[in-house]
Amino acid sequence: MLTTKRALGGVMVAPHHLAAQAGRDVLREGGNAAEAMVAAAAAIAVVYPHMNAIGGDGFWILGAPGEEPVAIEACGTAAAAADVDYYRERGHDSIPTRGPLAALTVAGTVGGWGQAMNVARQWGASCHSHACWKTANGMPGTAWR
């Protein structure tokens, strides 16, 4: 007889097994999906940083059953000095897409995690302590070549 695998307490998937474990552990301890995602993302920033570091942006849609979803746009703002004149004075007709003069945004990832945790608290959040423990105590990471 075939047996269907079941996960009645939640499922956690991430591109690195230690990040998936961090999210799974949050769910196992009674945390909610938003907390589990923050825990997994924080763990990925430690063990798989070239895929999800704290220097990027994040976009979330979170929702509890029967409630309106909450959108989080964790995209940083552009630098105030990045105007056309600034670049023209440095010999550019347009804003470079690469290099030290590229107009990049301030990272929004960590702020997005904070916003997600604020939403999670409304649902009875606990803590994403596993990612913090792994960061403080060390763990194997993906080899960088």
Coordinates of N, CA and C in Angstrom, one line a residue:
M1 N 0.8 -1.2 0.0 CA 0.0 0.0 0.0 C 0.9 1.2 0.0
L2 N 0.5 2.2 -0.8 CA 1.3 3.5 -0.9 C 0.9 4.3 0.4
T3 N 1.9 5.0 0.9 CA 1.7 5.9 2.0 C 2.1 7.3 1.6
T4 N 1.2 8.2 1.8 CA 1.4 9.6 1.5 C 2.1 10.3 2.6
K5 N 3.2 11.0 2.3 CA 3.9 11.7 3.3 C 3.0 12.9 3.8
R6 N 3.0 13.1 5.1 CA 2.2 14.2 5.6 C 3.0 15.1 6.5
A7 N 2.7 16.4 6.5 CA 3.4 17.3 7.4 C 2.3 18.2 8.0
L8 N 1.7 17.7 9.1 CA 0.6 18.4 9.7 C 1.0 19.6 10.5
G9 N 2.3 19.8 10.8 CA 2.7 20.9 11.6 C 3.4 22.0 10.7
G10 N 3.4 21.8 9.4 CA 4.0 22.8 8.5 C 5.1 22.2 7.7
V11 N 5.5 22.9 6.6 CA 6.6 22.4 5.8 C 7.5 23.6 5.6
M12 N 8.8 23.4 5.5 CA 9.8 24.4 5.3 C 10.8 24.0 4.3
V13 N 10.9 24.9 3.3 CA 11.9 24.6 2.2 C 12.8 25.8 2.0
A14 N 14.0 25.5 1.8 CA 15.0 26.6 1.6 C 16.1 26.0 0.7
P15 N 16.9 26.9 0.1 CA 18.0 26.4 -0.8 C 19.2 25.8 0.0
H16 N 19.2 25.9 1.3 CA 20.3 25.3 2.1 C 19.6 24.5 3.2
H17 N 20.1 23.3 3.5 CA 19.4 22.5 4.5 C 19.4 23.1 5.9
L18 N 20.5 23.8 6.3 CA 20.5 24.4 7.6 C 19.5 25.6 7.7
A19 N 19.2 26.3 6.6 CA 18.2 27.3 6.7 C 16.8 26.7 6.8
A20 N 16.6 25.6 6.0 CA 15.3 24.9 6.1 C 15.1 24.4 7.6
Q21 N 16.2 23.9 8.2 CA 16.1 23.4 9.6 C 15.7 24.5 10.5
A22 N 16.3 25.7 10.3 CA 16.0 26.8 11.2 C 14.5 27.2 11.1
G23 N 14.0 27.2 9.9 CA 12.6 27.5 9.7 C 11.7 26.4 10.3
R24 N 12.1 25.2 10.0 CA 11.4 24.0 10.6 C 11.3 24.1 12.1
D25 N 12.4 24.4 12.7 CA 12.5 24.4 14.1 C 11.6 25.5 14.7
V26 N 11.5 26.6 14.0 CA 10.6 27.7 14.5 C 9.1 27.2 14.4
L27 N 8.8 26.5 13.3 CA 7.4 25.9 13.2 C 7.2 24.9 14.3
R28 N 8.2 24.0 14.5 CA 8.1 23.0 15.5 C 7.9 23.5 16.9
E29 N 8.4 24.7 17.2 CA 8.3 25.3 18.5 C 7.0 26.2 18.6
G30 N 6.2 26.1 17.6 CA 4.9 26.9 17.7 C 5.0 28.2 17.0
G31 N 6.0 28.5 16.3 CA 6.1 29.8 15.6 C 5.2 29.7 14.3
N32 N 5.0 30.9 13.7 CA 4.2 30.9 12.5 C 5.1 31.0 11.2
A33 N 4.4 31.0 10.1 CA 5.1 31.0 8.8 C 6.0 32.2 8.6
A34 N 5.6 33.4 9.0 CA 6.4 34.6 8.8 C 7.7 34.5 9.6
E35 N 7.6 34.0 10.9 CA 8.8 33.8 11.7 C 9.7 32.8 11.1
A36 N 9.1 31.7 10.6 CA 9.9 30.7 10.0 C 10.7 31.2 8.8
M37 N 10.0 32.0 8.0 CA 10.7 32.6 6.8 C 11.8 33.5 7.2
V38 N 11.6 34.4 8.2 CA 12.7 35.2 8.7 C 13.8 34.4 9.2
A39 N 13.5 33.4 10.0 CA 14.6 32.5 10.5 C 15.4 31.9 9.4
A40 N 14.7 31.4 8.4 CA 15.4 30.7 7.2 C 16.2 31.8 6.4
A41 N 15.7 32.9 6.2 CA 16.4 34.0 5.5 C 17.6 34.4 6.3
A42 N 17.5 34.6 7.6 CA 18.7 35.0 8.4 C 19.7 33.9 8.4
A43 N 19.3 32.6 8.4 CA 20.3 31.5 8.4 C 20.9 31.5 7.0
I44 N 20.2 31.7 5.9 CA 20.8 31.7 4.6 C 21.8 32.8 4.5
A45 N 21.5 33.9 5.1 CA 22.5 35.0 5.0 C 23.9 34.6 5.7
V46 N 23.8 33.6 6.6 CA 25.0 33.2 7.2 C 25.7 32.0 6.4
V47 N 24.9 31.0 6.1 CA 25.4 29.8 5.5 C 25.5 29.8 4.0
Y48 N 24.8 30.7 3.3 CA 24.6 30.7 1.9 C 24.5 32.1 1.4
P49 N 25.5 33.0 1.8 CA 25.3 34.4 1.7 C 25.3 34.9 0.2
H50 N 25.8 34.2 -0.7 CA 25.7 34.7 -2.1 C 24.4 34.5 -2.7
M51 N 23.4 33.9 -2.0 CA 22.1 33.7 -2.5 C 21.1 34.6 -1.8
N52 N 21.4 35.0 -0.6 CA 20.4 35.8 0.2 C 21.1 36.5 1.3
A53 N 21.8 37.5 1.0 CA 22.6 38.3 2.0 C 21.7 39.4 2.5
I54 N 22.2 40.1 3.5 CA 21.4 41.2 4.1 C 21.6 42.5 3.3
G55 N 22.3 42.5 2.2 CA 22.5 43.7 1.4 C 21.5 43.8 0.3
G56 N 20.4 43.1 0.3 CA 19.5 43.1 -0.8 C 18.1 43.7 -0.4
D57 N 17.1 43.4 -1.1 CA 15.8 43.8 -0.9 C 14.9 42.6 -0.7
G58 N 13.7 42.9 -0.3 CA 12.7 41.8 -0.1 C 11.3 42.3 -0.3
F59 N 10.5 41.4 -0.8 CA 9.1 41.7 -1.1 C 8.2 40.6 -0.5
W60 N 7.3 40.9 0.3 CA 6.5 39.9 1.0 C 5.0 40.1 0.8
I61 N 4.3 39.1 0.8 CA 2.8 39.1 0.9 C 2.5 38.1 2.0
L62 N 2.0 38.6 3.1 CA 1.6 37.8 4.3 C 0.1 37.9 4.5
G63 N -0.4 36.8 4.9 CA -1.9 36.8 5.2 C -2.3 35.7 6.2
A64 N -3.2 36.0 7.1 CA -3.8 35.0 7.9 C -5.1 34.6 7.3
P65 N -5.6 33.4 7.5 CA -6.9 33.0 6.9 C -8.0 33.9 7.3
G66 N -8.8 34.3 6.3 CA -9.9 35.2 6.5 C -9.6 36.7 6.7
E67 N -8.3 37.1 6.6 CA -7.9 38.5 6.7 C -7.3 39.0 5.4
E68 N -7.3 40.3 5.3 CA -6.7 40.9 4.1 C -5.2 40.7 4.2
P69 N -4.5 40.3 3.0 CA -3.1 40.2 3.0 C -2.4 41.5 3.3
V70 N -1.2 41.4 3.8 CA -0.3 42.5 4.1 C 0.9 42.4 3.1
A71 N 1.1 43.5 2.4 CA 2.3 43.6 1.5 C 3.4 44.4 2.2
I72 N 4.6 43.8 2.1 CA 5.8 44.5 2.6 C 6.7 44.7 1.4
E73 N 7.1 46.0 1.2 CA 8.0 46.3 0.2 C 9.3 46.8 0.9
A74 N 10.2 45.8 1.0 CA 11.5 46.1 1.7 C 12.6 46.4 0.7
C75 N 12.3 47.5 0.0 CA 13.2 47.9 -1.0 C 13.8 49.3 -0.5
G76 N 15.1 49.3 -0.4 CA 15.7 50.6 0.1 C 15.5 51.7 -0.8
T77 N 15.7 52.9 -0.2 CA 15.6 54.1 -1.0 C 16.9 54.4 -1.7
A78 N 16.9 55.2 -2.8 CA 18.1 55.6 -3.5 C 18.8 56.7 -2.8
A79 N 20.1 56.8 -3.0 CA 20.8 57.8 -2.3 C 20.4 59.2 -2.8
A80 N 20.3 60.1 -1.8 CA 19.8 61.5 -2.1 C 20.7 62.2 -3.1
A81 N 22.0 61.9 -3.1 CA 22.9 62.6 -4.0 C 23.0 62.1 -5.4
A82 N 22.2 61.0 -5.7 CA 22.2 60.4 -7.0 C 21.3 61.1 -7.9
D83 N 21.7 62.3 -8.4 CA 20.9 63.0 -9.4 C 21.7 63.2 -10.7
V84 N 21.0 63.7 -11.7 CA 21.6 63.7 -13.0 C 22.9 64.6 -13.0
D85 N 22.8 65.7 -12.3 CA 24.0 66.7 -12.3 C 25.2 66.0 -11.7
Y86 N 25.0 65.2 -10.7 CA 26.1 64.5 -10.0 C 26.9 63.7 -11.0
Y87 N 26.1 63.0 -11.9 CA 26.8 62.1 -12.9 C 27.4 62.9 -14.1
R88 N 26.7 63.9 -14.5 CA 27.2 64.8 -15.6 C 28.5 65.4 -15.2
E89 N 28.6 65.9 -13.9 CA 29.9 66.5 -13.5 C 31.1 65.4 -13.5
R90 N 30.7 64.2 -13.5 CA 31.8 63.1 -13.5 C 31.9 62.5 -14.9
G91 N 31.3 63.1 -15.9 CA 31.5 62.7 -17.3 C 30.6 61.6 -17.8
H92 N 29.4 61.5 -17.2 CA 28.5 60.4 -17.6 C 27.2 61.1 -18.1
D93 N 26.7 60.5 -19.2 CA 25.4 61.0 -19.8 C 24.3 60.3 -19.1
S94 N 24.5 59.2 -18.5 CA 23.5 58.4 -17.8 C 24.1 57.8 -16.6
I95 N 23.2 57.3 -15.7 CA 23.7 56.7 -14.4 C 24.3 55.3 -14.8
P96 N 25.5 55.1 -14.4 CA 26.1 53.8 -14.7 C 25.4 52.6 -13.9
T97 N 25.3 51.5 -14.6 CA 24.6 50.3 -14.0 C 25.6 49.5 -13.2
R98 N 26.9 49.7 -13.4 CA 27.9 48.9 -12.7 C 29.0 49.9 -12.2
G99 N 29.8 49.4 -11.2 CA 30.9 50.2 -10.8 C 30.6 51.1 -9.6
P100 N 31.6 51.8 -9.1 CA 31.5 52.6 -7.9 C 30.5 53.8 -8.0
L101 N 30.1 54.2 -9.2 CA 29.2 55.3 -9.4 C 27.8 54.8 -9.7
A102 N 27.6 53.5 -9.7 CA 26.2 53.0 -9.9 C 25.3 53.5 -8.8
A103 N 24.1 53.8 -9.2 CA 23.1 54.3 -8.2 C 22.3 53.1 -7.7
L104 N 22.8 52.7 -6.5 CA 22.1 51.5 -5.9 C 21.3 52.0 -4.8
T105 N 20.4 51.2 -4.3 CA 19.5 51.5 -3.2 C 20.2 51.1 -1.9
V106 N 19.7 51.7 -0.8 CA 20.1 51.2 0.5 C 19.4 49.9 0.7
A107 N 20.1 48.9 1.2 CA 19.5 47.6 1.4 C 18.3 47.6 2.3
G108 N 17.2 46.9 1.9 CA 16.0 46.9 2.7 C 15.7 45.5 3.4
T109 N 16.6 44.6 3.2 CA 16.3 43.2 3.7 C 16.0 43.2 5.2
V110 N 16.9 43.7 6.0 CA 16.7 43.6 7.5 C 15.5 44.3 7.9
G111 N 15.3 45.5 7.3 CA 14.0 46.2 7.6 C 12.8 45.4 7.3
G112 N 12.8 44.7 6.2 CA 11.7 43.9 5.8 C 11.5 42.7 6.8
W113 N 12.6 42.2 7.3 CA 12.5 41.1 8.3 C 11.8 41.7 9.5
G114 N 12.1 42.9 9.9 CA 11.5 43.6 11.1 C 10.0 43.8 10.8
Q115 N 9.7 44.3 9.6 CA 8.3 44.5 9.3 C 7.5 43.1 9.3
A116 N 8.1 42.1 8.8 CA 7.5 40.8 8.8 C 7.3 40.3 10.2
M117 N 8.3 40.5 11.1 CA 8.1 40.1 12.5 C 7.0 40.9 13.2
N118 N 6.8 42.2 12.8 CA 5.7 43.0 13.4 C 4.4 42.4 13.0
V119 N 4.3 41.9 11.8 CA 3.0 41.2 11.3 C 2.9 39.9 12.1
A120 N 4.0 39.2 12.2 CA 4.0 37.9 12.9 C 3.5 38.0 14.4
R121 N 3.9 39.1 15.0 CA 3.6 39.3 16.4 C 2.0 39.4 16.6
Q122 N 1.4 40.0 15.5 CA -0.1 40.0 15.6 C -0.7 38.6 15.6
W123 N 0.1 37.7 15.1 CA -0.4 36.3 15.1 C 0.2 35.5 16.2
G124 N 0.8 36.1 17.2 CA 1.4 35.4 18.3 C 2.8 34.9 18.1
A125 N 3.7 35.8 17.6 CA 5.0 35.4 17.3 C 5.9 35.0 18.5
S126 N 6.9 34.1 18.3 CA 7.8 33.7 19.3 C 9.1 34.4 19.1
C127 N 10.0 33.7 18.4 CA 11.4 34.3 18.1 C 12.1 33.5 17.0
H128 N 13.0 34.1 16.3 CA 13.7 33.3 15.3 C 15.1 33.0 15.9
S129 N 15.2 32.5 17.1 CA 16.4 32.3 17.8 C 17.4 31.3 17.2
H130 N 16.9 30.4 16.4 CA 17.8 29.4 15.8 C 18.9 30.0 14.9
A131 N 18.4 31.0 14.0 CA 19.4 31.6 13.2 C 20.4 32.4 14.0
C132 N 19.9 33.1 15.0 CA 20.8 33.8 15.9 C 21.8 32.9 16.6
W133 N 21.3 31.7 17.1 CA 22.2 30.7 17.7 C 23.3 30.2 16.8
K134 N 22.9 29.9 15.5 CA 23.8 29.4 14.6 C 24.8 30.5 14.2
T135 N 24.4 31.7 14.1 CA 25.3 32.8 13.8 C 26.3 32.9 14.9
A136 N 25.9 32.9 16.2 CA 26.8 33.1 17.3 C 27.7 31.9 17.5
N137 N 27.3 30.7 17.3 CA 28.0 29.5 17.6 C 28.7 28.9 16.4
G138 N 28.4 29.3 15.2 CA 29.1 28.8 14.1 C 28.4 27.6 13.5
M139 N 28.7 27.4 12.2 CA 28.1 26.2 11.5 C 28.8 26.1 10.2
P140 N 28.8 25.0 9.5 CA 29.4 24.9 8.2 C 28.7 25.6 7.2
G141 N 29.4 26.3 6.3 CA 28.7 27.0 5.2 C 29.1 26.4 3.9
T142 N 28.5 26.9 2.8 CA 28.7 26.5 1.5 C 30.1 27.0 1.1
A143 N 30.9 26.2 0.4 CA 32.2 26.6 0.0 C 32.1 27.7 -1.1
W144 N 32.9 28.7 -1.0 CA 32.9 29.8 -1.9 C 34.1 29.6 -2.8
R145 N 33.9 29.7 -4.1 CA 35.0 29.5 -5.1 C 35.2 30.7 -5.9

